[in-house]
PDB file of C-alpha atoms and ligand atoms in Angstrom:
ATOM      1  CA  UNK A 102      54.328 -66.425  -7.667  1.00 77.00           C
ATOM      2  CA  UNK A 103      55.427 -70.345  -6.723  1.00 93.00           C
ATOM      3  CA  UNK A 104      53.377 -73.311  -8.081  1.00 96.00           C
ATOM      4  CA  UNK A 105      50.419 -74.307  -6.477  1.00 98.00           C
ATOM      5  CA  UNK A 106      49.178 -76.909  -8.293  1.00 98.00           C
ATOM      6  CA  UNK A 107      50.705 -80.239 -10.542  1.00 98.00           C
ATOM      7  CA  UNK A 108      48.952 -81.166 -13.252  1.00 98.00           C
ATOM      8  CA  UNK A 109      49.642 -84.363 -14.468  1.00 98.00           C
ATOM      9  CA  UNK A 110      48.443 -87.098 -17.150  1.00 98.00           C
ATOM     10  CA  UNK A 111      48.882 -90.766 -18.150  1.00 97.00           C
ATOM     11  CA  UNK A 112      49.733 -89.798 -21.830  1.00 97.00           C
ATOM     12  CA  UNK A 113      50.438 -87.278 -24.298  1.00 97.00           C
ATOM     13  CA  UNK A 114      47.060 -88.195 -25.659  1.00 96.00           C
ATOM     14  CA  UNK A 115      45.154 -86.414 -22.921  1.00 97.00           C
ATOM     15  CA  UNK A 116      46.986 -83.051 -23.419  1.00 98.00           C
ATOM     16  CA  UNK A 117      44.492 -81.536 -25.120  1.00 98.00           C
ATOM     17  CA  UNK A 118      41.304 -82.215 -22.805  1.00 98.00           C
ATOM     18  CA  UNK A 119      43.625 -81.279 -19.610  1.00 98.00           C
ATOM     19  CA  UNK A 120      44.681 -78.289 -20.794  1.00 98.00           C
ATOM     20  CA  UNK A 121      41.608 -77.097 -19.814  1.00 98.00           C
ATOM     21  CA  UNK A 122      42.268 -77.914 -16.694  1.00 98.00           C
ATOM     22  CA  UNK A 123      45.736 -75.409 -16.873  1.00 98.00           C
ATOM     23  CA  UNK A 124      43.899 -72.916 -18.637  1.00 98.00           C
ATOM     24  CA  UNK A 125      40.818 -72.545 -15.848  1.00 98.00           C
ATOM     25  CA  UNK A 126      43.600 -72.000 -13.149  1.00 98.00           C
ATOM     26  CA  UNK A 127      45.552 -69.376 -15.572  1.00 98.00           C
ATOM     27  CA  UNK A 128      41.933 -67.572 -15.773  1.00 98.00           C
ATOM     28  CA  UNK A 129      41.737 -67.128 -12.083  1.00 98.00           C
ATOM     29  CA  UNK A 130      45.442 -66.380 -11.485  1.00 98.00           C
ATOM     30  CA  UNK A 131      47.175 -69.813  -9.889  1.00 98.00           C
ATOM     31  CA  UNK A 132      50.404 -70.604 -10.998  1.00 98.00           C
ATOM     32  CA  UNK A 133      50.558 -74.146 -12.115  1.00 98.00           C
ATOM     33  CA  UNK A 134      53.066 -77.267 -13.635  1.00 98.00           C
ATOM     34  CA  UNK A 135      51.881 -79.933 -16.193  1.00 98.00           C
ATOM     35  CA  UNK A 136      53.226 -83.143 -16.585  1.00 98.00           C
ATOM     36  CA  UNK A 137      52.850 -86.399 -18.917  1.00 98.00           C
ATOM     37  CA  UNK A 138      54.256 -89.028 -15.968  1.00 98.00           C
ATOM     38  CA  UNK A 139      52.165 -92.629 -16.344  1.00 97.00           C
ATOM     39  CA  UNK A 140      51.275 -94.866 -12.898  1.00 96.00           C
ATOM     40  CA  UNK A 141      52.209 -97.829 -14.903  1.00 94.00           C
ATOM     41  CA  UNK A 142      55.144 -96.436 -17.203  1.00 95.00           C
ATOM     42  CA  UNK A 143      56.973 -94.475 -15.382  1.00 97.00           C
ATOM     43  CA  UNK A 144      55.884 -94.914 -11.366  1.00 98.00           C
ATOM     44  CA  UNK A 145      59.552 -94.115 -10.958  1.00 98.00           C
ATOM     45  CA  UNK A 146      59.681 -90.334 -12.533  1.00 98.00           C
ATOM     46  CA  UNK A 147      56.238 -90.013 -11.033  1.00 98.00           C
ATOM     47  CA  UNK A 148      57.010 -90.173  -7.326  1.00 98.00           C
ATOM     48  CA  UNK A 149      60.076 -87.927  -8.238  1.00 98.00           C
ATOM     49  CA  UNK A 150      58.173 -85.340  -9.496  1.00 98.00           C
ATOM     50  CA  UNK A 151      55.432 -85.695  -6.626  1.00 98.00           C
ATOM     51  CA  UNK A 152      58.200 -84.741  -4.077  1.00 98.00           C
ATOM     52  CA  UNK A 153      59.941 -82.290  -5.939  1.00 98.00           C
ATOM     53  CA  UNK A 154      56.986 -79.941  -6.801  1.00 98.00           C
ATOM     54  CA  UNK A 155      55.455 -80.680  -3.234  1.00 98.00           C
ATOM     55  CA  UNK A 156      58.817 -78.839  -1.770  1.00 97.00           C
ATOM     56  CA  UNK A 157      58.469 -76.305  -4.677  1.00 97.00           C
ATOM     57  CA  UNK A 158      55.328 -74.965  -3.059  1.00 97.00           C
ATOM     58  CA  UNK A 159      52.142 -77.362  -4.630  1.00 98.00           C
ATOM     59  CA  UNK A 160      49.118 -77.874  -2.885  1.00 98.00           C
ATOM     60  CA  UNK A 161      47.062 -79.518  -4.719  1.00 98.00           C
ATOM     61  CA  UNK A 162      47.445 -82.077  -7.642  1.00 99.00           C
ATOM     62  CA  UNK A 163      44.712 -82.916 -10.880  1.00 99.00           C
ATOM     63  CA  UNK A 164      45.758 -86.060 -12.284  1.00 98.00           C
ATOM     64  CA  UNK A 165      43.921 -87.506 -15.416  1.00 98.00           C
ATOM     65  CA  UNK A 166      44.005 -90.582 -17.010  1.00 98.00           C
ATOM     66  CA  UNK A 167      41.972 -92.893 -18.831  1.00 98.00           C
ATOM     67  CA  UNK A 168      41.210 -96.215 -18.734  1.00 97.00           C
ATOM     68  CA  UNK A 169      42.570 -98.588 -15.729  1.00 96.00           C
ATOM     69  CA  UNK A 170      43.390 -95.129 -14.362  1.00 97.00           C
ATOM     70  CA  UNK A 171      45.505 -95.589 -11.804  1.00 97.00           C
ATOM     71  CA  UNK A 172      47.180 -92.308 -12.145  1.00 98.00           C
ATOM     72  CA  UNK A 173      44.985 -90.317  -9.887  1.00 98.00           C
ATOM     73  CA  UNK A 174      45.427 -93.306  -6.632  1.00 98.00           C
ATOM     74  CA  UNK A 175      49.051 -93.540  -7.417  1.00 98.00           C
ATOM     75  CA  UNK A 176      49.671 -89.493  -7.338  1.00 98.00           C
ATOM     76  CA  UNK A 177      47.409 -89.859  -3.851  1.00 98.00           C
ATOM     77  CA  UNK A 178      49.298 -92.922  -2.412  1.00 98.00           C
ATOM     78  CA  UNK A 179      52.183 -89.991  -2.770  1.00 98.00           C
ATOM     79  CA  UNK A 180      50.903 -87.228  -1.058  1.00 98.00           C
ATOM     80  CA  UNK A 181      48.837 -85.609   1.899  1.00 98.00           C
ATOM     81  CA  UNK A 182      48.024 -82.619  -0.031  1.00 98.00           C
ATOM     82  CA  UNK A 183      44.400 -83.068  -2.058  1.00 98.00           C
ATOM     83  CA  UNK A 184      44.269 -84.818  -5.271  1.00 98.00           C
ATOM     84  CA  UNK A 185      41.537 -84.457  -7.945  1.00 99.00           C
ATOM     85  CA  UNK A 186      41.251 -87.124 -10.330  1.00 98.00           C
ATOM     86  CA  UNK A 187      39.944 -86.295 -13.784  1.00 98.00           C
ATOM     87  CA  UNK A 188      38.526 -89.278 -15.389  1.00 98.00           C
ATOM     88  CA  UNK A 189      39.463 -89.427 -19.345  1.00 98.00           C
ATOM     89  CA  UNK A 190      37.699 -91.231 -22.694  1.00 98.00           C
ATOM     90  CA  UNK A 191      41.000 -93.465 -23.546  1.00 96.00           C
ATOM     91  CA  UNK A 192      40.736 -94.267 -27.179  1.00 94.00           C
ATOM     92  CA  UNK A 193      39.758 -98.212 -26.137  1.00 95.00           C
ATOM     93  CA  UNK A 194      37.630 -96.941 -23.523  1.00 96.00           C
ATOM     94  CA  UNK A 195      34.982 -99.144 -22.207  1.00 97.00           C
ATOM     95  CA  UNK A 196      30.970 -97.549 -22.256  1.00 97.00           C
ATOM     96  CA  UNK A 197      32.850 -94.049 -23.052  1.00 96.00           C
ATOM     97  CA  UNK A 198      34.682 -93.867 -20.848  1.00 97.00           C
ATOM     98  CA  UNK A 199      32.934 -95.714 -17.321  1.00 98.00           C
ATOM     99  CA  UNK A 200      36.462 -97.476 -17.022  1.00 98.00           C
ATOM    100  CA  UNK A 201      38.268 -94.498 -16.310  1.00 98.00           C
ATOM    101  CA  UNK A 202      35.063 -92.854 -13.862  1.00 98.00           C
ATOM    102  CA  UNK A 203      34.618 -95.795 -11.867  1.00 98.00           C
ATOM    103  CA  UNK A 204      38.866 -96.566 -11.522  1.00 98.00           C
ATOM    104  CA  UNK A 205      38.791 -93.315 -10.275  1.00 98.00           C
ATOM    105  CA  UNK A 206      36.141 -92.742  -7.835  1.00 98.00           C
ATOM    106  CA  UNK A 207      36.492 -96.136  -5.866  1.00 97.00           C
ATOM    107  CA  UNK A 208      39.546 -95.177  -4.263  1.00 97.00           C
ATOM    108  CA  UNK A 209      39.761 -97.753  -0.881  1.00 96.00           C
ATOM    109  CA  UNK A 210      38.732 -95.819   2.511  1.00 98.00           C
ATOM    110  CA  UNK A 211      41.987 -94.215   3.552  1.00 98.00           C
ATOM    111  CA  UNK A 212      42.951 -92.651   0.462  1.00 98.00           C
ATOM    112  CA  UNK A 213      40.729 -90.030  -1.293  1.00 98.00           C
ATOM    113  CA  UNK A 214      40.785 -88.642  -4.232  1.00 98.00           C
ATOM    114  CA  UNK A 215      37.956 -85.928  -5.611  1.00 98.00           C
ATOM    115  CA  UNK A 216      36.212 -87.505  -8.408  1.00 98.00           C
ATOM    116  CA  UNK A 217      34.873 -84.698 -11.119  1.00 98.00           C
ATOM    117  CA  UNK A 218      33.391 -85.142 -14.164  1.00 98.00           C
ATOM    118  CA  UNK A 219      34.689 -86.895 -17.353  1.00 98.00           C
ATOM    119  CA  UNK A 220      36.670 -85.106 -20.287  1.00 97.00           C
ATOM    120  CA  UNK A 221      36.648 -81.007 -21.078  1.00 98.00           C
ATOM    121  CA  UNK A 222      34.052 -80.385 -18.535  1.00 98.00           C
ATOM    122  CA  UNK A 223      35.778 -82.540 -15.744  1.00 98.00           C
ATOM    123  CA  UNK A 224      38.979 -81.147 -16.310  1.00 98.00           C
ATOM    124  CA  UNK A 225      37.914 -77.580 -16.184  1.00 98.00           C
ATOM    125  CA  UNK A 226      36.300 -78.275 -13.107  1.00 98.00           C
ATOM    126  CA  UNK A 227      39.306 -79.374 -11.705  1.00 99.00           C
ATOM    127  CA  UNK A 228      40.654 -76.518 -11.996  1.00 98.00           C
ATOM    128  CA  UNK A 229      38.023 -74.691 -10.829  1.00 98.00           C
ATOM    129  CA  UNK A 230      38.060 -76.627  -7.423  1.00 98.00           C
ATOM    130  CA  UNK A 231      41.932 -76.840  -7.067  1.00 98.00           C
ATOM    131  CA  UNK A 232      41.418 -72.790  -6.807  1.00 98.00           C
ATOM    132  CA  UNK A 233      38.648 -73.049  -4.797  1.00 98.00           C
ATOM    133  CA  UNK A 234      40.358 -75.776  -2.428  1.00 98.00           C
ATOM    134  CA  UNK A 235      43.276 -72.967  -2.222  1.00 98.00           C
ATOM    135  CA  UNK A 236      41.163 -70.157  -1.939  1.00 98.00           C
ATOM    136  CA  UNK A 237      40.414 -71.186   1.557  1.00 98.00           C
ATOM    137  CA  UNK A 238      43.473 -69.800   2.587  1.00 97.00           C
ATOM    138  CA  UNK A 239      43.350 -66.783   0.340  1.00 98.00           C
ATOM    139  CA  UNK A 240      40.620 -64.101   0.219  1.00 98.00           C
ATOM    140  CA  UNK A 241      41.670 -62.641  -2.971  1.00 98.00           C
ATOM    141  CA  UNK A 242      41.417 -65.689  -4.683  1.00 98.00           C
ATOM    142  CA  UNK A 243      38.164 -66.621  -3.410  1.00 98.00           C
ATOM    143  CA  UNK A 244      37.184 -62.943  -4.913  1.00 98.00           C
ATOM    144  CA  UNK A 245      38.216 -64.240  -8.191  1.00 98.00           C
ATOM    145  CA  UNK A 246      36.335 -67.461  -8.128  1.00 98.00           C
ATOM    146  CA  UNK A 247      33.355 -65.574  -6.961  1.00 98.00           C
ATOM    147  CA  UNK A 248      33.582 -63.693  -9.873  1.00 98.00           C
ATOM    148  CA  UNK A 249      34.242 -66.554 -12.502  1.00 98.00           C
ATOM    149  CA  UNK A 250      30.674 -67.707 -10.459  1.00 97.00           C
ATOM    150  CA  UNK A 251      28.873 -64.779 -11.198  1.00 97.00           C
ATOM    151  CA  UNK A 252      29.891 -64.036 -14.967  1.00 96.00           C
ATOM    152  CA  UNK A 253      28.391 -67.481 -15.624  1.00 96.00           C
ATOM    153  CA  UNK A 254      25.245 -66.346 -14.074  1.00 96.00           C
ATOM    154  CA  UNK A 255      25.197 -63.383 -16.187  1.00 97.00           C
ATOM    155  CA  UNK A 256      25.959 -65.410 -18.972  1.00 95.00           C
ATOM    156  CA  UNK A 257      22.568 -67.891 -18.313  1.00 97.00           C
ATOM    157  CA  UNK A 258      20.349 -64.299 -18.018  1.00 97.00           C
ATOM    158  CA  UNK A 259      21.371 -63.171 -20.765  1.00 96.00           C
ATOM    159  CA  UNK A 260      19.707 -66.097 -22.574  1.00 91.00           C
TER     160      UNK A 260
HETATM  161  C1  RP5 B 216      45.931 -93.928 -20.033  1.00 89.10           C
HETATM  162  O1  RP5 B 216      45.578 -94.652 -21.152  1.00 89.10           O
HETATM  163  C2  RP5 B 216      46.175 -92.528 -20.480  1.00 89.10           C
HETATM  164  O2  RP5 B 216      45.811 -91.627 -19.472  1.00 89.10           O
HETATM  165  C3  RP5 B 216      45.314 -92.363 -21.717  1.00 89.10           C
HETATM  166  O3  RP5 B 216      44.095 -91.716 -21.423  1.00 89.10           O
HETATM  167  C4  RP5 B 216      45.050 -93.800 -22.153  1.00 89.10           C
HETATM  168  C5  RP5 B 216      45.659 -94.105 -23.494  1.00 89.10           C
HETATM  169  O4  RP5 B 216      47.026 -93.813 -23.461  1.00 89.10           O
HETATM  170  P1  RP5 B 216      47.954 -93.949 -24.762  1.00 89.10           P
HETATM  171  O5  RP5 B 216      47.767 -95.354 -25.258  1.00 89.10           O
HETATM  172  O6  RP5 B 216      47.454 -92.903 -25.726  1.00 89.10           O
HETATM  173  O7  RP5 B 216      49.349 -93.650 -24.278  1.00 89.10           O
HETATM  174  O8  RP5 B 216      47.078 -94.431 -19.406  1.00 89.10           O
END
């Protein structure tokens, strides 16, 4: 099974709330790649890994960051393939984290990038839409996401 999707975030801070992000896709059975690569630290090792895991087989990239976030728009100004931008609570974060959601979501016409929700839920989600963005392509994967859909309903039922 190749790669599908690069995961990738500003610091080694945000490991823990984007691994949710990894985990979601291992849960429905897409291969993925993290990396720690920053838009303002290292632009250079970040457009080399944008190109190398694009001809590896990705199709879709979640980038997090907190913050002036540029991580997200930088990964994008990199690639045609959808990006999904996770906003992130930086530890100086302004109104918890408002910096990092609006930086994020006011991407200039031109150059999109899917805006989700901040933190653990946000990144989760971007894992659930990275499979569902692939799953357009592939019926058995959009079985699986159906199903991830319909234990949560059973879930809510149950009380
Ligand atoms: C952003 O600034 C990172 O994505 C992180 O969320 C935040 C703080 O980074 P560190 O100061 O912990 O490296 O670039």
């Amino acid at each position: 099974m190749s790669i599908l999707v690069g995961i990738v975030m500003g610091s080694a801070s945000d490991k823990a709330v984007m691994q949710h992000a990894a985990d979601t896709l291992s849960g429905l059975g897409v291969k993925s790649e993290t990396r720690v690569l920053s838009a303002h630290r290292t632009p250079d090792a970040l457009r080399d890994w944008v190109g190398d895991i694009e001809k590896r087989g990705a199709r879709v990239f979640i980038a997090g960051a907190g913050a002036a976030a540029h991580l997200p728009g930088a990964v994008a100004s990199l690639t045609t393939w959808p990006v999904i931008g996770v906003p992130l609570i930086a530890p100086n974060a302004v109104a918890n984290g408002l910096d990092a959601l609006l930086s994020i979501v006011q991407m200039p016409r031109g150059v999109p990038v899917a805006t989700v929700a901040l933190g653990e839920a946000g990144a989760a989600n971007a894992g659930i839409l990275a499979a569902q963005i692939l799953a357009t392509g592939d019926e058995a994967l959009a079985g699986r996401v159906r199903m991830l859909r319909e234990g949560m309903a059973a879930k809510v039922l149950a009380g």
